[in-house]
mmCIF file of C-alpha atoms in Angstrom:
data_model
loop_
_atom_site.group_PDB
_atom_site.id
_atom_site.type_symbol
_atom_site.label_atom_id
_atom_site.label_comp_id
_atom_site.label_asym_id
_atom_site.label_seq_id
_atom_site.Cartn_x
_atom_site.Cartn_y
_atom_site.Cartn_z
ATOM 1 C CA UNK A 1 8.525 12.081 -34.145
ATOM 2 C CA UNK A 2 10.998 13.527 -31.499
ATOM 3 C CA UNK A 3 10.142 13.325 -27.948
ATOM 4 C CA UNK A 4 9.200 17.078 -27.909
ATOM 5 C CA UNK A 5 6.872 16.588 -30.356
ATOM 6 C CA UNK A 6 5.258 13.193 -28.743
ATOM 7 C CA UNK A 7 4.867 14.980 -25.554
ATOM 8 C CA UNK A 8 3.267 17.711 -26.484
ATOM 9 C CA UNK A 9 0.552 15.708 -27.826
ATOM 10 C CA UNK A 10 0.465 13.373 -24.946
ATOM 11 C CA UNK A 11 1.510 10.132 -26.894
ATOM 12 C CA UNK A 12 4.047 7.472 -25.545
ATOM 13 C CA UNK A 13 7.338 5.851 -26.764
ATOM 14 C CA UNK A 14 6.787 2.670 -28.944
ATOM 15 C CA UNK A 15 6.713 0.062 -26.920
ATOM 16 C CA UNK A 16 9.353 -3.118 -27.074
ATOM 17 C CA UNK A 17 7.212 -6.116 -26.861
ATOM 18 C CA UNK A 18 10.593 -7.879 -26.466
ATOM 19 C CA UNK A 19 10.971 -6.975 -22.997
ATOM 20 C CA UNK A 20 7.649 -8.602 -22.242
ATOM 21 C CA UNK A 21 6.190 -11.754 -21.861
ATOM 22 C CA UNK A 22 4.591 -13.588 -25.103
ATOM 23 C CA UNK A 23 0.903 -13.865 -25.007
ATOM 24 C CA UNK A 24 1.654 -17.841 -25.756
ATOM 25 C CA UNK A 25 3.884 -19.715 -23.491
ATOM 26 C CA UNK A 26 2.594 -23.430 -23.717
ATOM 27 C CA UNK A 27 4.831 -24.575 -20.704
ATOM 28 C CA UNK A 28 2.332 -21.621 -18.413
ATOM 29 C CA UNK A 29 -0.787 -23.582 -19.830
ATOM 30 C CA UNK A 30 -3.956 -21.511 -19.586
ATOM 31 C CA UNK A 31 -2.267 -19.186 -21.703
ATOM 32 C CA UNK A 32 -3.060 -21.928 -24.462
ATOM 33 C CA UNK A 33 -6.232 -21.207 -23.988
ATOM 34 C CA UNK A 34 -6.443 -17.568 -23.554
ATOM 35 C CA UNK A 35 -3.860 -15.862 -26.018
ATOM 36 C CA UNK A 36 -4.779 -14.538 -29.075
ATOM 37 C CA UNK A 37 -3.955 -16.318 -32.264
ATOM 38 C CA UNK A 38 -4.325 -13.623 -34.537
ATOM 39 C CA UNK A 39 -2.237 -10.781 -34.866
ATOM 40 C CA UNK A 40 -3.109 -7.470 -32.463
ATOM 41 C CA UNK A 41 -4.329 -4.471 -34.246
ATOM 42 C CA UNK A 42 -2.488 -1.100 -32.472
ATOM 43 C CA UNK A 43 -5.029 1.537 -32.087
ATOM 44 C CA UNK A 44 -4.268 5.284 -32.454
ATOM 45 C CA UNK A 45 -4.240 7.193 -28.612
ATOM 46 C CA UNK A 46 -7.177 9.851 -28.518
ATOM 47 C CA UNK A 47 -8.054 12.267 -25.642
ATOM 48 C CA UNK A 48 -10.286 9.730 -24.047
ATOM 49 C CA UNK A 49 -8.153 6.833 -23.709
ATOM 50 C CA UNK A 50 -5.425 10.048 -22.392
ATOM 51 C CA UNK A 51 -6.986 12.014 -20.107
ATOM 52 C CA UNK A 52 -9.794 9.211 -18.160
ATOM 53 C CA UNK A 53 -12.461 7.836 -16.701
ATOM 54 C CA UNK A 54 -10.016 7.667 -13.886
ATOM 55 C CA UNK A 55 -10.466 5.555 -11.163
ATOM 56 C CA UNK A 56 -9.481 5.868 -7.394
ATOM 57 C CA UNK A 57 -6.786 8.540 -7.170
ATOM 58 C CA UNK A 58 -8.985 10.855 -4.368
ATOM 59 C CA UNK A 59 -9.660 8.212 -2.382
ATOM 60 C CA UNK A 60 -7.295 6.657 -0.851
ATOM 61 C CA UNK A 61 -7.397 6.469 2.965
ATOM 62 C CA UNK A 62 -4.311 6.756 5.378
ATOM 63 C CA UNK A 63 -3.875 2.801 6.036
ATOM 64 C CA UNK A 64 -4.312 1.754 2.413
ATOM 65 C CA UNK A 65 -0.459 1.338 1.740
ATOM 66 C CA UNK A 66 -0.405 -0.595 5.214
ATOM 67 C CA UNK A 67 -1.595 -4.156 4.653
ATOM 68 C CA UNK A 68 -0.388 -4.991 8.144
ATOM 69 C CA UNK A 69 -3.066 -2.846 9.487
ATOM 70 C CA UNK A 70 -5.841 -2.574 7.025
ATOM 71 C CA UNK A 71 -7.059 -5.589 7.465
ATOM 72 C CA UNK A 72 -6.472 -6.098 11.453
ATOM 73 C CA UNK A 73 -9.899 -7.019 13.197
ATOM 74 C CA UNK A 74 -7.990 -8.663 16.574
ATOM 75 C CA UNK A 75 -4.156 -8.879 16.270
ATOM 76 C CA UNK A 76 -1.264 -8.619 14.313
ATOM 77 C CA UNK A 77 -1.671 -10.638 11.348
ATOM 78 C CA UNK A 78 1.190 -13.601 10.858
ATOM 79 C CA UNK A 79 4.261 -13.095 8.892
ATOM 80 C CA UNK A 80 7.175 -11.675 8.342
ATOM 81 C CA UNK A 81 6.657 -7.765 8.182
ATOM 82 C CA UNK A 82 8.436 -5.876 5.289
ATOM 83 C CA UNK A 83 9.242 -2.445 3.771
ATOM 84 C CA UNK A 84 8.289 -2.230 -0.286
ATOM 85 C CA UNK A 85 9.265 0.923 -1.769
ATOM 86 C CA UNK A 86 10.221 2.272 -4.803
ATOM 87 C CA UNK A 87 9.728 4.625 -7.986
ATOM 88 C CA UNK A 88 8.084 4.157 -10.825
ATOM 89 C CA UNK A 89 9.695 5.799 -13.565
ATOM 90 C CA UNK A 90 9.423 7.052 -16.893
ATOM 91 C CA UNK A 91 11.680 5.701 -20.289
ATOM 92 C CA UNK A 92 14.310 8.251 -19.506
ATOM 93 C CA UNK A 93 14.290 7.508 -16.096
ATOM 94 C CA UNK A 94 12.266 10.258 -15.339
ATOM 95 C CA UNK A 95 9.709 10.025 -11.762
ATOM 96 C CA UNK A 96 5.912 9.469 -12.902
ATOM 97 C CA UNK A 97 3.999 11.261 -9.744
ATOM 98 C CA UNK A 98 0.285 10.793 -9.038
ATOM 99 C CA UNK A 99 0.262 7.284 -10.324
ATOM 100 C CA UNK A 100 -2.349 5.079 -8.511
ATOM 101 C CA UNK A 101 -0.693 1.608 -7.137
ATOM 102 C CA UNK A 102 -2.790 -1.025 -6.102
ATOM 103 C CA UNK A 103 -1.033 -4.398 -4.640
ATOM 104 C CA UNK A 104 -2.497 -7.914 -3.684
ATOM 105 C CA UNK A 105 -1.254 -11.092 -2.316
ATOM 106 C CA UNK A 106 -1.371 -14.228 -0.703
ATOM 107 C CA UNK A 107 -0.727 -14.250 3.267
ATOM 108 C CA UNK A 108 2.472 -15.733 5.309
ATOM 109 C CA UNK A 109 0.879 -19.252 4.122
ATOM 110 C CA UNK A 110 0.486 -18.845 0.792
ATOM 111 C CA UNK A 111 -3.208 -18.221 0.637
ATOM 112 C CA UNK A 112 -4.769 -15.502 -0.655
ATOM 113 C CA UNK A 113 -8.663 -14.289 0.730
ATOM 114 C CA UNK A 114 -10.248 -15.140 -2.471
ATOM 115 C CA UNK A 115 -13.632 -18.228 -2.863
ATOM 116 C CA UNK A 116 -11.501 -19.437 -5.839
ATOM 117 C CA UNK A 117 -8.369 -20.231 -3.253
ATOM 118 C CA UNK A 118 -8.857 -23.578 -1.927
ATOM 119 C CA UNK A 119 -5.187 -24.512 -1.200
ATOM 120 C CA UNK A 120 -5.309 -26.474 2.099
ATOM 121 C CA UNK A 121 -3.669 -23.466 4.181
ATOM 122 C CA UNK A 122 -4.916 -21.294 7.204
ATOM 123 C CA UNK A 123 -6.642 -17.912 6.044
ATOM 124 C CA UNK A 124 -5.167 -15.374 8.340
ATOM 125 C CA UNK A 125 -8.112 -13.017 9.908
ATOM 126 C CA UNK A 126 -6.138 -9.932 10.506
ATOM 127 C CA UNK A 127 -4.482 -10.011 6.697
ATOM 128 C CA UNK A 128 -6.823 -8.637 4.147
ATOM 129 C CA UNK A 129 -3.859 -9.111 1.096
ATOM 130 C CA UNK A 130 -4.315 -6.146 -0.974
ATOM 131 C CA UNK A 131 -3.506 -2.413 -0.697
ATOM 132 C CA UNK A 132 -3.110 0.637 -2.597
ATOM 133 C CA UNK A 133 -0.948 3.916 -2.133
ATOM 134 C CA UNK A 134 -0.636 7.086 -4.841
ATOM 135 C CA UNK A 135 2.999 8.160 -5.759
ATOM 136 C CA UNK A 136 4.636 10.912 -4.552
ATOM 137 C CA UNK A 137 6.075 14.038 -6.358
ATOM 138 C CA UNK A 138 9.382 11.983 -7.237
ATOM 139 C CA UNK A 139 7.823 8.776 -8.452
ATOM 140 C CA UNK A 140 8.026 7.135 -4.918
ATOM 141 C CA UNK A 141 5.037 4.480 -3.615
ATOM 142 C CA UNK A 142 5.686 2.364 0.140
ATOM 143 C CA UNK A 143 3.985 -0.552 1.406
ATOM 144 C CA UNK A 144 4.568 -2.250 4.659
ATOM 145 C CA UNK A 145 3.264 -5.708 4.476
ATOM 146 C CA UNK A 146 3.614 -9.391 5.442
ATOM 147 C CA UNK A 147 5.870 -11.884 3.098
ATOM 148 C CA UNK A 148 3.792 -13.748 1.137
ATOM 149 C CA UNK A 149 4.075 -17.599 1.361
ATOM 150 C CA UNK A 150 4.672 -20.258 -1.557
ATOM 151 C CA UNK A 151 1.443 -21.567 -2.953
ATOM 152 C CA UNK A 152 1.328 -24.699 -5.250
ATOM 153 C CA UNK A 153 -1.135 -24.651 -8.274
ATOM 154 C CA UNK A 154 -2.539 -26.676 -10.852
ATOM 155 C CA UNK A 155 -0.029 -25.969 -13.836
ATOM 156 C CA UNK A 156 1.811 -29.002 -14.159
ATOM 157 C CA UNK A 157 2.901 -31.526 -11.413
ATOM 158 C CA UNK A 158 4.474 -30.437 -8.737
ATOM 159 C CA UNK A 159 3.841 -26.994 -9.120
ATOM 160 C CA UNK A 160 4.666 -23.952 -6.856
ATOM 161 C CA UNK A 161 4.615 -20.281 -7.235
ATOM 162 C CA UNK A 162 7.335 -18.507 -5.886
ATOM 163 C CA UNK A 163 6.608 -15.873 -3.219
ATOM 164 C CA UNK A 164 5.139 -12.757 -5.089
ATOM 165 C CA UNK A 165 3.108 -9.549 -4.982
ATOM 166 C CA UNK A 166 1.040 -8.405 -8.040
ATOM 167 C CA UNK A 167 1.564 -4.897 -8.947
ATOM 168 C CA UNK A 168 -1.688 -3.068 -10.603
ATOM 169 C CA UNK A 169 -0.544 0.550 -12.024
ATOM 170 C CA UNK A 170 -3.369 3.257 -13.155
ATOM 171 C CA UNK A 171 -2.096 6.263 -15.439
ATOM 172 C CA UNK A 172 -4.539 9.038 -16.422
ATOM 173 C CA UNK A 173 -7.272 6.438 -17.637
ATOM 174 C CA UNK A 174 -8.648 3.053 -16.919
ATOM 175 C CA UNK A 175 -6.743 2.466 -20.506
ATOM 176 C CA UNK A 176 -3.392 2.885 -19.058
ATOM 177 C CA UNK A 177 -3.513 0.003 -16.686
ATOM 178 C CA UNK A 178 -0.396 -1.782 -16.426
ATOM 179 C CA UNK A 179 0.186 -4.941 -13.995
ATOM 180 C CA UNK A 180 2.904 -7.234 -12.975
ATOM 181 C CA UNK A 181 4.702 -9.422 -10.419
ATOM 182 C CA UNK A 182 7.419 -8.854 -7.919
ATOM 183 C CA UNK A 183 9.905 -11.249 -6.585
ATOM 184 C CA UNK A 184 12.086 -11.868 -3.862
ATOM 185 C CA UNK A 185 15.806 -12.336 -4.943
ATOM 186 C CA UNK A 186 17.631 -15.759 -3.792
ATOM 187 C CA UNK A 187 14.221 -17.629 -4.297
ATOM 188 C CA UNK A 188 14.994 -21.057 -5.283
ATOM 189 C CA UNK A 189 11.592 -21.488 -7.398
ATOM 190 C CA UNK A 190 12.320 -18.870 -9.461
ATOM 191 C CA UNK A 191 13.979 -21.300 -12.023
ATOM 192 C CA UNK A 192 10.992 -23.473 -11.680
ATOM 193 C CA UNK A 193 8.130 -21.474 -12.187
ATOM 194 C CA UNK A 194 6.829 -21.005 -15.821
ATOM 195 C CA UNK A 195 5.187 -17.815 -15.607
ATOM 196 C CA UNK A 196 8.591 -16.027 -14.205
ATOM 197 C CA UNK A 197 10.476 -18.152 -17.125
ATOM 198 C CA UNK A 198 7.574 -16.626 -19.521
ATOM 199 C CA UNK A 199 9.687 -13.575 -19.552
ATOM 200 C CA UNK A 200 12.543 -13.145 -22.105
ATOM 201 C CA UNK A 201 15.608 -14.007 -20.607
ATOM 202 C CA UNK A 202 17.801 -10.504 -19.549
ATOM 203 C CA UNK A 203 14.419 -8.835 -18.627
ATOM 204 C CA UNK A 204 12.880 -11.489 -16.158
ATOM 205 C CA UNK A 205 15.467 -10.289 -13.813
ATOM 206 C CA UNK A 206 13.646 -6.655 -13.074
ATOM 207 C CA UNK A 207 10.924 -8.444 -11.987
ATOM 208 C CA UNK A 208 13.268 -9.596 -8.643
ATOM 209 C CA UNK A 209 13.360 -7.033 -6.258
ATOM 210 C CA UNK A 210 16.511 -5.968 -3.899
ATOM 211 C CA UNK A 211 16.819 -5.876 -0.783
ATOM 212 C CA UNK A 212 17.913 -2.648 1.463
ATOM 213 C CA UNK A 213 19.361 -2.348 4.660
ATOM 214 C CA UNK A 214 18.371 1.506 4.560
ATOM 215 C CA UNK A 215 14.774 0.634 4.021
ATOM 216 C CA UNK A 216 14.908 -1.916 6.775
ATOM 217 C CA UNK A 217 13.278 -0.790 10.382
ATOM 218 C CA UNK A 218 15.487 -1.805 13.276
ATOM 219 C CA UNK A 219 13.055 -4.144 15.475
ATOM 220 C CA UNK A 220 10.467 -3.798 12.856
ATOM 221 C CA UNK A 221 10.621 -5.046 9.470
ATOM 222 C CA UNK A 222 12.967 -6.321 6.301
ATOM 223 C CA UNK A 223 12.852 -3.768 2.978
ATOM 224 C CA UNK A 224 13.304 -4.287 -0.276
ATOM 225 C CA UNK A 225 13.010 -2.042 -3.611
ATOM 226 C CA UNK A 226 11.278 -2.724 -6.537
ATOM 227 C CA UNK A 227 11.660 0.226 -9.765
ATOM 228 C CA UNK A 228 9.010 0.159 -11.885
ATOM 229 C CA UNK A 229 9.950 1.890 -15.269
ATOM 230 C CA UNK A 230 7.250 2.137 -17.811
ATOM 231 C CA UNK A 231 8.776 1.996 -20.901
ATOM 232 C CA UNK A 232 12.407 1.932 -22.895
ATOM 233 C CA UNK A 233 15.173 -0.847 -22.626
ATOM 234 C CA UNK A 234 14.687 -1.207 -19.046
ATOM 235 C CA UNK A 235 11.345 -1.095 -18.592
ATOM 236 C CA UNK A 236 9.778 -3.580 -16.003
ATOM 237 C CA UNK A 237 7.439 -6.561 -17.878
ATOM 238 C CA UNK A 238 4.171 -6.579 -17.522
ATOM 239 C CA UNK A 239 1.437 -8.759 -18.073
ATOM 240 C CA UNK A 240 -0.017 -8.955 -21.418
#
């Protein structure tokens, strides 16, 4: 089917699992226990699964990108403040507008505002950790935020995430949910951390953002880009 042909009926590109993580990865343990063992059964896309329920595109207030603020109750919250922008982006590098972007994260000390989070760090009162932004005609979302801290976890000895933001991406339906990680570059847990290591070597990379001295605020805050492209041979992982 050309792409003429596909988009006119609203379907997608087939997708190359290759890029993505497996659904197994014993040294990332719970996914022992949580992938499937059988193989996945692809279902045909109809209207419903194309065109909705959708969920949370006309509401979106004017501080929901702007985690340094959303959460404030009596100060700045701690941290290092930063720019995230970017586009997300089509197969043929085309901008996807009106996609809804929800974020979340752990604060400056690697703790996120969660009952299940019981690492022994300080929960920061004026970070709530999670935002949300739609994008704009050309693709583009923006967050200003705090860097999030280190955390360790229970996956083998020793164990420590590397700083990261999740990234949670709605299409026209709840059935086009996508979500994945960002990184910082030059983090020295990257090689360390099984979950980043998950992903096939050549496309873990595009999970590490850049850094940008355009983005940057003079006096203000660090930026960095992150390009999230949905589907082809550069499309971003995601989470199975």
């Amino acid at each position: 089917m050309d792409t003429a042909v596909r988009e006119a009926e609203g379907d997608f590109g087939p997708r190359d699992w290759a890029q993505h993580p497996p659904y197994l990865s014993p040294l990332y343990k719970s996914t022992v226990l949580r992938s499937p063992r059988k193989p996945l059964i692809p279902m045909k896309q109809c209207l419903s699964v194309r065109t909705g329920p959708v969920f949370g595109h006309d509401s979106v207030d004017a501080l929901d990108n702007d985690l340094t603020k959303n959460g404030r109750v009596n100060g700045e919250p701690v941290g290092e403040r930063m720019i995230v922008t970017g586009r997300v982006l089509d197969e043929n590098g085309r901008p996807v507008p009106h996609t809804l972007l929800e974020i979340w994260q752990a604060n400056a000390c690697g703790r996120y505002v969660h009952r299940w989070d019981q690492h022994d760090a300080p929960l920061d009162p004026n970070f709530f950790g999670a935002g949300r932004c739609i994008t704009d005609a050309e693709g583009r979302y923006r967050f200003t935020t705090i860097k999030p801290g280190a955390y360790p976890w229970g996956n083998h000895h020793n164990a420590w995430r590397p700083a990261h933001i999740h990234f949670s991406l709605f299409g026209p339906s709840f059935l086009t949910r996508l979500v994945t990680q960002m990184y910082f570059p030059g983090d020295p847990l990257l090689p360390l951390d099984p979950i980043y290591n998950g992903v096939p070597e050549g496309a873990r990379e595009l999970l590490v953002s850049r850094f940008s001295i355009d983005v940057t605020e003079p006096v203000w805050a660090l930026g960095y880009e992150f390009d999230i492209v949905l589907r082809g041979r550069q499309a971003t992982p995601m989470e199975g």
